[in-house]
Each structure stands twice: as structure tokens, then as C-alpha cells.
Amino acid sequence: MQKILYTNSVSEAIDRLVTELSPSSVHIITDTHVEHEVLPRLALSYPVIAVEPGDTNKNIDSLTKIWAGLISQGATRKSLAINIGGGVVTDMGGFAAATYKRGIRFINVPTTLLAAVDAAVGGKTGINFEGLKNEVGAFAPADAVIISTSLFSTLPAEEMLSGYAEMLKHGLLSSENDYTELLGFDILDANLERLLPLLEKSVKVKERIVEEDPREKGIRRALNLGHTTGHAFESLAIHKGAPVPHGHAVAYGILVEMILSHSLESFPSEELYRYSRYLKEQGYGTPSITCDDYASLIEYMRHDKKNDTCDSINFTLLSSPGQVLIDRTASEAQILAAFDIFRDLME
Amino acid sequence: MQKILYTNSVSEAIDRLVTELSPSSVHIITDTHVEHEVLPRLALSYPVIAVEPGDTNKNIDSLTKIWAGLISQGATRKSLAINIGGGVVTDMGGFAAATYKRGIRFINVPTTLLAAVDAAVGGKTGINFEGLKNEVGAFAPADAVIISTSLFSTLPAEEMLSGYAEMLKHGLLSSENDYTELLGFDILDANLERLLPLLEKSVKVKERIVEEDPREKGIRRALNLGHTTGHAFESLAIHKGAPVPHGHAVAYGILVEMILSHSLESFPSEELYRYSRYLKEQGYGTPSITCDDYASLIEYMRHDKKNDTCDSINFTLLSSPGQVLIDRTASEAQILAAFDIFRDLME
């Protein structure tokens, strides 16, 4: 079980955990952006291994650099790594720690809302390989995760929106009440004190699901809500040379999958309006897709890692907020119809 | 729990396991030597990924090549890898499988006695990194291991002796009876039919210990008997430009640690004579060390990965065959005295 601390005193929490775990040495793994923007505020005195920032650097070269850094800093089997950064850092630092000397302990300290609600918790670690996302990695839970909204104070609005999409997803997976509470919060106002308890509730939804199915044999696939379509939007946007943030693509993907849920599983139609209105009010924008993009989107969905074969497209759907249905499929005609309704709703 | 099959019908065993596991695809991971010498005899029809043979190729480049091979052969999360080869192949293929898409299933088919009795069983996988042995890796048990002495028919005598040293170690860890049975077997005669039941008994000693302590927090260290000193002999031999096989170094290491066991833990002295006589009769040779090498040997032992700090040297000792004592230390003077006695016995 991962220990998750919700606090706005990050340095104190780190000190406490280090005392408790009494490692032979401590090593901070981060990227050069976080090293300059965030680490000075935390005033920690441990040696730092910093890789280049960004998803394009989530690769074997950076991983090798982290292993080499651990060796040169004298890390033993009883050392502790502290991954401080966004999802790239927690995924890659976690994988480096999980494989250094066949595994040392590590703590995640997410510095983005998206990493806090998603990557830092749940034990999925890894790197991209040959252009494939997270193609190489391991299931390895952090010994502890420190979640603090105080680290998000300098994040741009777009980053907050991106992370909040995953919180909306957890709300939908959890209950009508949790979901409605989230729609009542103005993420652009970004009251970080008020965000912390909402974030705690959201992370606990993920924790509960992961605990039940750590290796994604079944119910963990619920967390893929919005992602089959979201990844397709993301890939198409990259292909067009105008990338969208991960969370924005997921926010759109959730709407498409809500529409499929409506036509296949009687998900209530009023929720489609309520949800799309929230996205528009909060400024998630809209993906500029036309009917000409439909074939490409279907193609991306077919090649999603979550499909066991290339012939079917796997979705997580809902019969209502809180009522989750995993391993559903939809016909191509149904998906195309959903794209049409999606474009209408987001206009 | 790892499933271990002892059989001299390897291809049939593979077919049965493939049927049972019903993977989406099967991929053979091996080295080019085994690909040419052993695979034709097995007549399997699965695609092959072959790396260059030898411990110097147990590195990140070969690992990358295996991952890329799995991608180009279309391996999914439900695929199966079959590692056919010596310890380099089972260690590295196991690590590749354990990390490809965060872990696919794999089977080990060891083609050397050493790999059968040691590397292929017990879930330790990994590669060398920056000149450090198994510096990067994971604990990941194979879904099954197929152990067959029929694969050893073309192995040179030296390879058989090297593997047999690990069997002697298991005998010493197990009981007076098991150990005595092994000293009664002529490995150079290499009756492979008679070897199979002895090998089965030997692997079960390791299985029992690993099951009790898969991540080497305690009793698994019993398996390090002979290895603190053996690794030092191995490193010294490499440094001198005259490498010795791993098992030979372990065979010598066991004798040194028997001597320490005698002086510190009342291990019976007659066993020292019986054991050293067996090594000489079977042709294990003798490491050409002089008093001038003692300081280097001590230095190598101090830097062994098994030590938690650099100040103490960790040994597994015995009070008699079958009576194991882990986490023992010896003073430098005691170790030097043991080297003297070792040279006397092996003359």
C-alpha cells in the first residue's frame, strides 16, 4: 500500500519520511525546470539528478543518466530516491528506482495537478520507447506520495485545466455527488487551499480502484474513461503539429465516451449538456476536428495499447455517474455518430 | 510461484506450456550461439530475437535490441517470451519481458548447467551497467522454467564443472546426506540421465529458500555461500587477464568460507579435506594466488554488493553441512589466515 500524505508543508513531510525510512542516502530526481523553479523553495540538502524536461526526454537516455547519477552519488540498496516533478519525472524516476540494484525505495512529490491526480499515484512507471508511450516500464508503487497544492502556485491556467480533467474523470467514476461538487468548483479561480481537500477525495478514488486491481487485469481499466478517445485526439493533434495538453484531450474524450454511454448504456442526456457547458465555461477550448479527421481518429483508437487485438476498440462507459462499465466496445458507426454529436455540443 | 518442469522432452514441454498459457504470440529470446547450436534441435516455429553471446553483451544495447524486437514482432501485453540460453540470456530476457509494456509473461529454458541450477530460477533478472554486474534489473519470477539435462550434451567439461559448483553449494546448504550424494557423483563422466534427478533435488533447495524470502531480506542470503570470496577471485582473475569460470571461483570461495566456518563456527575440519580432495580430483584447478594478492582480494570483498556498508564484509557460514548462518562477519586477520590454509589445501 502506498502512503499518501496531503499537506501544504512539503519540506517537513519529506524530513519526516526520511527520518522514518532511515535510508543509507537520499537522492532527488527531477528535471532542470523544476530544479530551478521549485527546488529553491523547498530548501532540501540532498544531491540532485536533473534530466531535461518534457515528454520527449522521457527516454532511455535520460533513464541511463539517472542510473549513472545514482551510482556516482553512491546509492546503495538501502537508499531512497525522491522524485520531484511532473508525470515525466515521477514515471521515469520511479522506473529508475524500481530497477536500480533491482529496486530501491522511492517517494513521489508531484509538482503539477495532473501528476498529483494521475501519474504519481498507482505504481505505473516507465519511459517512452521507439515513439511509443510508456512502452517500457514496471508496476512499482512509491513508498510514499506527498501531495500538496502549494506546489502548483506558479502553474499556468492551462496546466490546472489539464489536471482537473482527470479529477472530473474520478468524480464521474465515483458518484453523482462527487461529480457535482467538482462542477461547482472554479478551477481558474484556483483557490489552492480549497483545492487540496477536493484533490484528496479525487486521489482516493484512484487509490481505491488501484488497490483492487494493481496490475490492470480488470476494474483498473475504469480509469481509462475518456482515454481511448482522448489519446486519439492527442495523437491527431500532434500529427497536425498543434499539440493539446493531455488533460484537455481527456476532457474531450470523456464527452465522446459519455455520448457513447448515452446511446449504448442509457447514460442520462442532461449530463452531456451539463458537462459540455462546464468545459466551455472553464475555457478548455475545442479540438478543431472535421469529418475528414474521423478515419484517422478511428485508426488511432484501433491501435490503442488497451486493445487486446487490433479488431476491436475497448471503452470504459457509464450508465450514470458512479456506475462504471469496463471492457465495452462500440461499432464504427456508433463512434462516428458520437463524433458528430460531440462537435455539435462543443460548438 | 514458479512452475518448474524437469524433463528430457523440451519441445513437448514448450508446446504444452504455450497451449496452457494461450498467449497472443510467442517470441524466443536467445543469443546467436544458442540460435545456431541448440535451436535447430528443438525445431520450434516461433520468431527469434538473438543477441550477441557473452557477459560483455549483457548490457543496455542488447536489452534495447530485445525490446525493439518484441515491438517489431508485434508482441502485446498478452504475449509470451521464451528465454532459451545461459544465465546471460535468462537474466536479460527476463528483465526485457518484465519491463516490456510493464511486464509480459516469460518462460526460461536454461541451456547450461549453471543457468539451470542458478540464474533461471528465483526471479532475479537484470543487466550489467557501467561495469557493475546486475546493477540494473528487477525481481520477476518466470511463469515457468523447463529444466532438461539433454540440453547440456554439447557443453565443455569446464562448463559442467562450473555449474556443478553451485550444486555443491546447494548440497551444503541442504544436508549432510545431499552433500555426500553430490561428492559421490563424477560430473566429468557426465551421465546426463543420472544428473537430472540430482539437479532436480538441487534446484528445489534454491526454490525453498527463494520462496521463503524472494527479495533477499534475510535467509535468501544463504545462497551467497562461497560468493563473497568467489566474486573476489573472479574479479582478481579478470584484473590479471586470466578469467576463471564463475562456478570455479565459487568452488574456491566455498572452500575459503568453509575454512572461516571452521575457525569461527566449529565446522568440522574433515569436511575441508573431503571437499578440497573432490575439487582436485574433478579438475577444478587452483587459482594462482600468492600473498601479494591478499590485499586486492580483501579490497574486492569490501566492495561486494552484499555489504550494506563498506566497513564490514558479509559472509554466509556453516556450522555443519545443512546448518547455515547468514550475516556473519570475519576480521581481516581471520580472512588472511583462511587464504593461507586454502592455498595449503589446494596445493
XYZ file of C-alpha atoms in Angstrom:
694
model
C 0.000 0.000 0.000
C 1.208 3.465 -0.922
C 1.260 6.007 1.856
C -0.184 9.294 0.637
C 0.319 12.494 2.592
C -1.864 15.542 1.866
C -0.095 18.586 3.213
C 0.986 22.103 2.448
C 4.257 21.681 4.359
C 6.254 19.707 1.822
C 9.752 20.042 3.265
C 8.587 18.975 6.717
C 6.805 15.965 5.217
C 9.972 14.957 3.363
C 12.057 15.314 6.532
C 9.614 13.183 8.473
C 9.579 10.445 5.827
C 13.372 10.389 5.586
C 13.622 10.008 9.362
C 11.038 7.239 9.309
C 12.585 5.290 6.398
C 16.189 5.924 7.581
C 17.789 5.270 4.185
C 21.565 4.969 3.731
C 21.393 8.040 1.462
C 18.813 10.251 -0.280
C 18.804 11.318 -3.946
C 16.483 13.848 -5.594
C 15.424 13.013 -9.150
C 13.924 15.942 -11.062
C 14.133 17.928 -14.310
C 16.124 21.112 -14.869
C 12.958 23.231 -14.959
C 11.739 22.050 -11.542
C 15.324 22.194 -10.262
C 15.366 25.953 -10.878
C 11.708 26.856 -10.235
C 10.661 24.644 -7.338
C 13.663 23.151 -5.501
C 14.975 26.513 -4.175
C 11.628 27.000 -2.383
C 11.912 23.584 -0.698
C 15.476 24.151 0.520
C 16.410 20.471 0.686
C 20.040 19.480 1.129
C 20.190 16.213 -0.837
C 22.178 15.671 -4.039
C 20.167 16.230 -7.235
C 19.955 14.281 -10.502
C 18.242 16.509 -13.093
C 17.201 15.395 -16.578
C 15.981 17.605 -19.420
C 12.265 18.437 -19.063
C 9.428 17.294 -21.319
C 7.874 14.113 -22.636
C 10.410 13.903 -25.500
C 13.103 13.344 -22.856
C 11.213 10.530 -21.158
C 13.516 8.068 -22.884
C 16.285 5.540 -22.446
C 18.995 8.242 -22.489
C 17.503 10.104 -19.540
C 16.898 6.814 -17.726
C 20.543 5.859 -18.217
C 21.546 9.268 -16.901
C 19.520 8.689 -13.719
C 21.045 5.224 -13.110
C 24.528 6.665 -13.660
C 23.732 9.528 -11.273
C 22.657 7.095 -8.564
C 25.904 5.162 -8.986
C 28.105 8.263 -8.930
C 26.295 9.546 -5.833
C 26.941 6.191 -4.138
C 23.345 4.971 -3.801
C 23.092 1.520 -2.171
C 20.211 -0.954 -1.942
C 19.058 0.918 1.168
C 18.992 4.371 -0.419
C 15.903 6.467 -1.106
C 15.039 8.364 -4.297
C 12.703 11.374 -4.148
C 11.077 12.148 -7.492
C 10.069 15.816 -7.567
C 8.315 16.956 -10.741
C 5.518 16.330 -13.190
C 4.400 12.987 -14.590
C 7.520 12.585 -16.721
C 9.727 12.786 -13.624
C 7.582 10.570 -11.405
C 7.129 7.922 -14.156
C 10.789 7.848 -15.166
C 12.287 8.383 -11.697
C 10.016 5.637 -10.396
C 11.184 3.249 -13.099
C 14.842 4.145 -12.464
C 14.399 3.477 -8.732
C 12.408 0.268 -9.328
C 15.270 -1.161 -11.402
C 18.417 0.276 -9.769
C 20.055 -2.693 -7.983
C 16.725 -4.495 -8.636
C 14.773 -1.844 -6.786
C 15.308 0.834 -4.162
C 12.644 2.763 -2.264
C 11.233 5.989 -3.695
C 8.869 8.844 -2.850
C 6.913 10.922 -5.371
C 6.367 14.651 -4.915
C 4.205 15.759 -7.860
C 4.615 19.429 -8.828
C 1.680 19.546 -11.273
C -2.004 18.911 -10.646
C -2.012 16.326 -13.447
C 0.841 14.346 -11.873
C -0.751 14.573 -8.406
C -4.082 13.206 -9.547
C -2.715 10.731 -12.056
C 0.915 9.687 -12.613
C 2.323 9.957 -9.088
C -0.159 7.529 -7.561
C -0.830 3.925 -8.553
C 2.527 2.376 -9.294
C 2.745 2.704 -13.064
C 6.290 3.691 -14.020
C 8.059 3.773 -17.350
C 9.535 5.547 -20.338
C 8.623 6.040 -23.988
C 10.432 3.793 -26.457
C 10.582 3.955 -30.251
C 7.905 6.635 -30.266
C 5.505 4.514 -28.188
C 4.252 5.996 -24.920
C 5.220 4.088 -21.749
C 6.239 1.111 -23.877
C 8.829 0.040 -21.306
C 8.256 0.175 -17.566
C 7.211 -1.593 -14.391
C 4.423 -1.715 -11.847
C 6.174 -0.320 -8.783
C 4.313 1.673 -6.145
C 6.115 4.564 -4.460
C 6.754 4.063 -0.750
C 5.019 7.383 -0.218
C 3.484 10.223 -2.213
C 3.395 13.780 -0.901
C 0.513 15.737 -2.403
C 0.493 19.478 -1.928
C -1.430 22.126 -3.874
C 1.103 24.710 -2.635
C 3.482 23.452 -5.319
C 1.008 24.494 -8.051
C 1.081 28.243 -7.327
C 3.125 29.092 -10.416
C 1.393 26.680 -12.824
C -0.261 28.288 -15.879
C -4.081 28.026 -16.111
C -3.783 25.537 -18.947
C -1.858 23.134 -16.691
C -4.518 23.420 -13.984
C -7.286 22.701 -16.505
C -5.362 19.710 -17.830
C -5.050 18.169 -14.377
C -8.635 18.999 -13.453
C -9.915 16.875 -16.340
C -8.571 13.791 -14.548
C -10.310 14.944 -11.369
C -13.588 15.225 -13.318
C -12.990 11.671 -14.516
C -12.524 10.414 -10.943
C -15.704 12.250 -9.932
C -17.638 10.523 -12.710
C -16.256 7.141 -11.665
C -17.094 7.793 -8.017
C -20.613 9.202 -7.600
C -23.172 11.770 -8.706
C -22.333 13.815 -5.581
C -18.569 13.884 -6.063
C -19.004 14.750 -9.702
C -21.464 17.561 -8.983
C -19.164 19.019 -6.335
C -16.368 19.229 -8.915
C -18.592 21.002 -11.456
C -19.261 23.607 -8.765
C -15.554 24.447 -8.391
C -13.949 27.172 -10.478
C -10.504 25.790 -11.275
C -9.450 29.033 -12.997
C -10.000 30.884 -9.729
C -7.579 28.287 -8.372
C -8.029 28.668 -4.656
C -5.266 26.231 -3.719
C -6.404 25.861 -0.105
C -9.881 24.833 -1.233
C -8.452 22.586 -3.949
C -6.490 20.368 -1.518
C -9.496 18.536 0.040
C -11.076 18.082 -3.414
C -7.806 16.661 -4.680
C -7.584 14.325 -1.694
C -11.066 12.990 -2.434
C -10.113 12.550 -6.087
C -6.853 10.695 -5.433
C -8.700 8.374 -3.061
C -10.978 7.291 -5.908
C -7.926 6.227 -7.881
C -6.322 4.592 -4.837
C -9.414 2.522 -4.177
C -9.532 1.240 -7.754
C -5.787 0.551 -7.971
C -5.795 -1.300 -4.679
C -8.449 -3.632 -6.014
C -6.586 -4.314 -9.250
C -2.961 -3.105 -9.199
C -1.953 -4.761 -12.474
C -4.927 -3.698 -14.560
C -6.452 -7.108 -15.144
C -9.975 -5.749 -14.784
C -11.560 -2.909 -12.834
C -8.470 -0.666 -13.067
C -9.496 -0.170 -16.696
C -12.256 2.055 -15.314
C -9.512 4.688 -15.079
C -9.332 4.632 -18.874
C -12.627 6.533 -19.067
C -12.111 9.260 -21.685
C -8.693 7.914 -22.632
C -9.432 5.708 -25.634
C -10.819 8.756 -27.429
C -8.570 11.220 -25.593
C -5.387 9.516 -26.774
C -6.718 9.605 -30.337
C -7.359 13.375 -30.054
C -3.858 13.775 -28.597
C -2.193 11.790 -31.379
C -4.147 13.605 -34.102
C -3.201 16.995 -32.641
C 0.483 16.035 -32.552
C 0.223 14.783 -36.120
C -1.307 18.130 -37.181
C 1.525 19.997 -35.465
C -0.768 21.632 -32.881
C -0.481 19.514 -29.707
C -3.139 19.787 -26.970
C -2.426 19.191 -23.262
C -3.138 15.621 -22.131
C -5.956 16.652 -19.813
C -7.715 18.725 -22.472
C -7.702 15.710 -24.800
C -9.069 13.574 -21.947
C -11.751 16.185 -21.210
C -12.920 15.927 -24.847
C -12.569 12.152 -24.776
C -14.797 11.917 -21.729
C -17.521 13.800 -23.591
C -17.318 11.473 -26.616
C -17.472 8.452 -24.297
C -20.390 9.988 -22.377
C -22.206 10.238 -25.724
C -21.443 6.567 -26.433
C -22.609 5.781 -22.896
C -25.846 7.616 -23.653
C -26.541 5.721 -26.886
C -25.382 2.310 -25.609
C -25.956 2.342 -21.848
C -28.733 4.904 -21.202
C -26.398 7.443 -19.626
C -28.694 10.474 -18.999
C -28.617 13.052 -21.798
C -28.857 16.071 -19.454
C -25.375 15.148 -18.159
C -23.965 15.644 -21.660
C -25.213 19.246 -21.646
C -24.079 19.959 -18.089
C -20.587 18.559 -18.760
C -20.029 20.257 -22.127
C -21.227 23.572 -20.677
C -18.633 23.285 -17.870
C -15.835 22.608 -20.373
C -16.808 25.654 -22.428
C -17.165 27.943 -19.387
C -13.792 26.927 -17.973
C -12.067 27.502 -21.306
C -10.998 24.001 -22.341
C -11.353 25.187 -25.961
C -12.379 22.665 -28.563
C -10.381 20.361 -30.822
C -10.626 21.628 -34.389
C -11.760 18.388 -35.988
C -13.870 17.910 -39.100
C -15.422 14.820 -40.682
C -12.180 14.490 -42.632
C -10.416 13.560 -39.376
C -12.804 10.769 -38.407
C -10.948 7.995 -40.230
C -7.627 8.961 -38.610
C -9.214 9.101 -35.167
C -10.703 5.622 -35.613
C -7.305 4.375 -36.761
C -5.568 5.777 -33.648
C -8.228 4.204 -31.439
C -7.727 0.816 -33.056
C -4.013 0.876 -32.206
C -4.507 1.867 -28.600
C -2.411 -0.221 -26.164
C -5.581 -1.088 -24.244
C -6.925 -3.243 -27.073
C -6.006 -6.900 -26.843
C -6.457 -7.290 -30.582
C -6.463 -4.747 -33.403
C -10.015 -5.610 -34.430
C -11.980 -4.193 -31.527
C -11.897 -0.862 -29.731
C -12.118 -1.055 -25.960
C -14.023 1.619 -23.966
C -14.904 2.285 -20.366
C -18.503 3.547 -20.313
C -21.013 4.723 -17.699
C -24.697 4.033 -17.165
C -24.761 7.068 -14.822
C -22.169 8.961 -12.740
C -20.681 6.365 -10.389
C -21.923 3.368 -12.411
C -18.954 2.108 -14.420
C -18.880 -0.490 -17.206
C -15.455 -1.735 -18.337
C -14.466 -3.644 -21.480
C -17.245 -2.260 -23.678
C -16.987 -1.986 -27.424
C -18.788 0.224 -29.942
C -19.231 -0.149 -33.679
C -17.516 2.242 -36.042
C -20.916 3.727 -36.998
C -21.715 4.412 -33.335
C -18.361 6.103 -32.804
C -18.779 8.272 -35.895
C -22.242 9.334 -34.739
C -20.732 10.241 -31.355
C -18.128 12.441 -33.065
C -20.956 14.355 -34.813
C -22.817 14.945 -31.528
C -19.532 15.890 -29.832
C -18.908 18.624 -32.406
C -22.473 19.931 -32.001
C -22.150 20.088 -28.207
C -18.752 21.796 -28.226
C -19.634 24.436 -30.814
C 5.222 -19.447 -7.506
C 7.375 -20.513 -10.412
C 6.381 -23.724 -12.120
C 9.443 -25.870 -12.767
C 9.329 -28.777 -15.187
C 12.071 -31.423 -15.128
C 12.003 -33.240 -18.432
C 14.098 -34.506 -21.273
C 11.403 -33.664 -23.837
C 11.908 -29.936 -24.122
C 9.903 -29.180 -27.258
C 6.879 -31.074 -25.962
C 7.090 -29.204 -22.662
C 7.189 -25.879 -24.505
C 4.201 -26.853 -26.641
C 2.235 -27.856 -23.559
C 3.014 -24.607 -21.759
C 2.099 -22.495 -24.780
C -1.240 -24.287 -25.034
C -1.845 -23.801 -21.330
C -0.907 -20.098 -21.239
C -2.579 -19.345 -24.629
C -0.598 -16.171 -25.312
C -1.457 -13.790 -28.174
C 2.002 -14.539 -29.638
C 5.263 -16.283 -28.690
C 8.791 -14.854 -29.036
C 12.072 -16.700 -28.492
C 14.852 -14.660 -26.873
C 18.313 -16.198 -27.201
C 21.887 -15.499 -28.272
C 23.401 -16.193 -31.694
C 25.450 -19.108 -30.342
C 22.410 -20.947 -28.930
C 20.423 -19.949 -32.024
C 22.832 -21.978 -34.177
C 23.795 -24.778 -31.779
C 20.604 -25.572 -29.871
C 17.513 -24.151 -31.578
C 17.748 -26.397 -34.680
C 17.492 -29.439 -32.371
C 14.316 -28.081 -30.763
C 12.591 -27.323 -34.089
C 10.333 -24.586 -32.720
C 8.440 -22.368 -35.126
C 8.341 -19.068 -33.217
C 10.108 -15.866 -34.273
C 13.563 -15.404 -32.717
C 15.307 -12.399 -31.194
C 19.021 -13.205 -30.885
C 21.598 -11.011 -29.143
C 25.373 -11.410 -29.213
C 26.563 -14.051 -26.697
C 28.625 -13.449 -23.559
C 28.538 -11.447 -20.359
C 30.033 -8.374 -22.079
C 26.839 -8.166 -24.146
C 24.571 -8.299 -21.107
C 24.091 -4.559 -21.450
C 21.663 -1.785 -22.278
C 22.290 -2.119 -26.034
C 21.257 -5.779 -26.112
C 18.294 -5.018 -23.856
C 17.175 -2.275 -26.244
C 17.532 -4.700 -29.116
C 15.232 -7.198 -27.380
C 12.559 -4.561 -26.661
C 12.736 -3.393 -30.298
C 12.463 -6.999 -31.470
C 9.336 -7.549 -29.386
C 7.774 -4.418 -30.895
C 8.672 -5.317 -34.475
C 7.311 -8.849 -33.962
C 4.055 -7.330 -32.693
C 4.176 -8.570 -29.082
C 1.194 -7.412 -26.990
C 0.577 -7.435 -23.234
C -0.677 -10.992 -23.609
C 2.367 -12.335 -25.444
C 4.848 -14.850 -24.070
C 8.655 -14.668 -24.232
C 10.714 -17.864 -24.086
C 14.300 -17.280 -22.963
C 16.495 -20.094 -24.258
C 20.160 -19.886 -23.258
C 22.631 -19.494 -20.433
C 22.399 -17.122 -17.496
C 23.048 -14.047 -19.637
C 20.000 -14.837 -21.778
C 17.676 -15.787 -18.916
C 18.719 -12.743 -16.814
C 18.464 -10.255 -19.668
C 15.472 -11.823 -21.460
C 13.668 -11.970 -18.122
C 14.350 -8.293 -17.496
C 13.235 -7.373 -21.032
C 9.978 -9.318 -20.576
C 9.412 -7.926 -17.060
C 9.571 -4.365 -18.413
C 8.068 -4.634 -21.930
C 4.659 -2.926 -21.668
C 5.218 -3.085 -17.878
C 5.604 -6.830 -17.934
C 4.674 -9.785 -20.117
C 4.849 -13.471 -19.205
C 8.049 -15.429 -19.807
C 9.477 -18.944 -19.605
C 13.142 -19.829 -19.025
C 14.802 -22.752 -20.769
C 18.384 -22.866 -19.445
C 20.901 -24.451 -21.823
C 23.793 -24.620 -19.340
C 24.022 -26.444 -16.029
C 24.996 -23.189 -14.316
C 21.895 -21.378 -15.600
C 19.646 -24.325 -14.700
C 20.844 -24.500 -11.117
C 21.245 -20.768 -10.606
C 20.122 -17.915 -12.903
C 16.978 -19.402 -14.468
C 15.215 -19.998 -11.152
C 14.413 -17.468 -8.457
C 13.267 -14.322 -10.212
C 16.439 -12.253 -10.306
C 16.702 -10.534 -13.683
C 18.966 -7.768 -14.924
C 21.861 -6.428 -16.936
C 25.336 -5.111 -16.206
C 25.703 -1.325 -16.195
C 28.832 0.831 -16.142
C 30.955 -2.237 -15.494
C 28.876 -3.288 -12.477
C 27.325 -6.754 -12.552
C 23.497 -6.872 -12.484
C 23.426 -3.227 -11.429
C 20.070 -2.700 -13.110
C 17.243 -5.229 -13.001
C 14.076 -6.446 -11.356
C 12.734 -9.259 -9.206
C 10.442 -11.033 -11.675
C 9.828 -14.785 -11.494
C 9.409 -16.690 -14.765
C 5.947 -18.172 -15.266
C 7.681 -21.498 -15.818
C 11.176 -22.954 -16.076
C 11.945 -26.030 -18.161
C 14.976 -27.894 -16.846
C 16.496 -30.564 -19.028
C 19.959 -32.110 -18.865
C 19.529 -33.187 -22.513
C 20.404 -29.616 -23.498
C 23.856 -29.973 -21.908
C 25.161 -32.742 -24.192
C 27.491 -30.445 -26.107
C 28.740 -28.408 -23.153
C 32.511 -28.496 -22.499
C 33.685 -30.170 -19.245
C 34.630 -26.793 -17.835
C 31.025 -25.564 -18.164
C 29.739 -28.672 -16.374
C 32.225 -28.191 -13.527
C 31.246 -24.546 -13.244
C 27.568 -25.404 -12.864
C 28.267 -28.290 -10.515
C 29.906 -25.918 -8.016
C 26.505 -24.294 -7.458
C 25.014 -27.762 -6.940
C 27.659 -28.493 -4.306
C 26.676 -25.228 -2.645
C 23.008 -26.250 -2.554
C 24.015 -29.628 -1.132
C 25.978 -27.926 1.652
C 23.012 -25.654 2.416
C 20.621 -28.602 2.448
C 22.005 -31.535 4.445
C 24.949 -33.866 5.108
C 23.182 -36.515 3.019
C 22.511 -34.369 -0.047
C 26.044 -33.051 0.065
C 27.591 -36.509 0.376
C 25.499 -37.775 -2.543
C 26.905 -34.998 -4.724
C 30.510 -35.804 -3.759
C 29.814 -39.358 -4.945
C 28.887 -38.223 -8.460
C 31.504 -37.935 -11.180
C 30.461 -34.820 -13.112
C 33.199 -35.359 -15.728
C 31.630 -38.690 -16.579
C 28.511 -36.593 -17.159
C 25.817 -39.206 -17.275
C 23.016 -36.779 -18.159
C 20.214 -39.195 -17.288
C 21.597 -39.676 -13.790
C 22.275 -35.949 -13.446
C 18.614 -34.917 -13.919
C 17.281 -36.189 -10.550
C 20.312 -34.721 -8.741
C 19.686 -31.400 -10.479
C 16.014 -31.505 -9.515
C 16.938 -32.013 -5.871
C 19.415 -29.149 -6.118
C 17.017 -26.678 -7.734
C 14.455 -27.487 -5.056
C 16.882 -26.346 -2.361
C 17.064 -22.960 -4.074
C 13.301 -22.833 -4.661
C 12.607 -23.492 -0.994
C 14.905 -20.675 0.110
C 13.664 -18.184 -2.501
C 10.049 -18.896 -1.659
C 10.730 -18.018 1.947
C 12.479 -14.751 1.074
C 12.015 -13.693 -2.567
C 13.561 -10.235 -2.193
C 16.640 -11.245 -0.220
C 15.863 -9.518 3.041
C 17.241 -12.420 5.081
C 17.536 -16.165 4.552
C 17.981 -15.869 0.758
C 21.482 -14.619 1.605
C 22.266 -18.270 2.435
C 22.623 -18.665 -1.336
C 25.632 -16.356 -1.165
C 27.691 -19.146 0.403
C 31.047 -19.125 -1.396
C 30.172 -15.977 -3.310
C 31.720 -13.214 -1.203
C 35.112 -14.844 -1.703
C 34.199 -16.328 -5.110
C 33.399 -12.902 -6.597
C 36.728 -11.607 -5.301
C 38.581 -14.495 -7.005
C 36.583 -13.787 -10.177
C 37.384 -10.066 -10.166
C 41.059 -10.669 -9.435
C 41.308 -13.187 -12.273
C 39.710 -10.716 -14.707
C 42.056 -7.998 -13.495
C 45.044 -10.310 -14.112
C 43.785 -11.034 -17.637
C 43.160 -14.728 -16.934
C 39.421 -15.067 -16.175
C 38.093 -18.173 -14.394
C 34.566 -19.583 -14.904
C 32.047 -18.315 -12.337
C 31.485 -21.756 -10.825
C 35.199 -22.442 -10.410
C 35.582 -19.186 -8.490
C 32.568 -20.164 -6.366
C 34.058 -23.629 -5.756
C 37.225 -21.985 -4.398
C 35.144 -19.420 -2.492
C 33.202 -22.183 -0.770
C 36.453 -23.700 0.463
C 37.686 -20.374 1.903
C 34.328 -19.861 3.607
C 34.379 -23.455 4.925
C 37.735 -22.612 6.495
C 36.250 -19.478 8.083
C 33.310 -21.612 9.212
C 35.788 -23.997 10.807
C 37.663 -21.302 12.717
C 34.565 -19.269 13.697
C 31.684 -21.742 13.844
C 33.249 -25.171 14.549
C 32.567 -26.506 11.048
C 34.259 -29.978 11.090
C 37.823 -29.941 9.745
C 37.499 -33.335 7.998
C 34.983 -31.712 5.618
C 37.675 -29.297 4.457
C 39.833 -32.229 3.356
C 36.970 -34.153 1.764
C 35.799 -31.089 -0.200
C 39.234 -29.929 -1.382
C 40.069 -33.514 -2.446
C 36.900 -33.602 -4.596
C 37.789 -30.283 -6.278
C 41.277 -31.552 -7.110
C 40.068 -34.944 -8.362
C 37.446 -33.383 -10.621
C 39.928 -30.925 -12.096
C 38.709 -27.568 -10.837
C 42.329 -26.400 -10.971
C 43.511 -23.850 -8.490
C 43.627 -20.055 -8.586
C 47.232 -18.927 -8.842
C 47.226 -16.531 -5.912
C 50.103 -15.519 -3.694
C 50.293 -13.447 -0.507
C 50.776 -10.452 -2.797
C 47.147 -10.820 -3.921
C 45.636 -10.842 -0.438
C 45.184 -7.065 -0.185
C 43.400 -6.905 -3.563
C 41.128 -9.804 -2.613
C 40.170 -8.093 0.654
C 39.504 -4.892 -1.280
C 37.180 -6.693 -3.723
C 35.350 -8.318 -0.826
C 34.808 -4.969 0.867
C 33.084 -3.569 -2.244
C 30.801 -6.533 -2.701
C 27.172 -5.505 -3.365
C 26.080 -7.713 -0.448
C 27.671 -5.398 2.111
C 25.393 -2.700 3.463
C 28.381 -0.570 4.368
C 31.965 -0.583 3.136
C 33.356 -1.257 6.601
C 32.245 -4.842 7.123
C 32.432 -7.963 4.962
C 29.329 -10.119 4.970
C 29.610 -13.933 4.788
C 27.269 -16.889 4.826
C 28.902 -19.563 7.008
C 28.087 -23.106 8.145
C 28.369 -24.870 11.483
C 27.995 -28.168 9.587
C 26.524 -29.246 6.232
C 22.856 -28.183 6.361
C 23.370 -25.750 9.285
C 23.508 -22.270 7.751
C 24.446 -18.970 9.425
C 23.755 -15.777 7.471
C 25.068 -12.242 8.006
C 28.337 -13.297 9.626
C 31.463 -11.182 9.541
C 35.132 -12.056 9.910
C 38.124 -9.897 10.772
C 40.779 -9.188 8.172
C 43.261 -11.326 10.114
C 40.865 -14.279 10.097
C 40.312 -13.931 6.346
C 44.050 -13.742 5.650
C 44.643 -16.875 7.754
C 41.901 -18.626 5.741
C 43.673 -17.710 2.478
C 46.857 -19.376 3.781
C 45.027 -22.583 4.690
C 43.159 -22.501 1.355
C 46.463 -22.433 -0.565
C 47.807 -25.321 1.531
C 44.701 -27.437 0.888
C 44.613 -26.776 -2.854
C 48.303 -27.435 -3.474
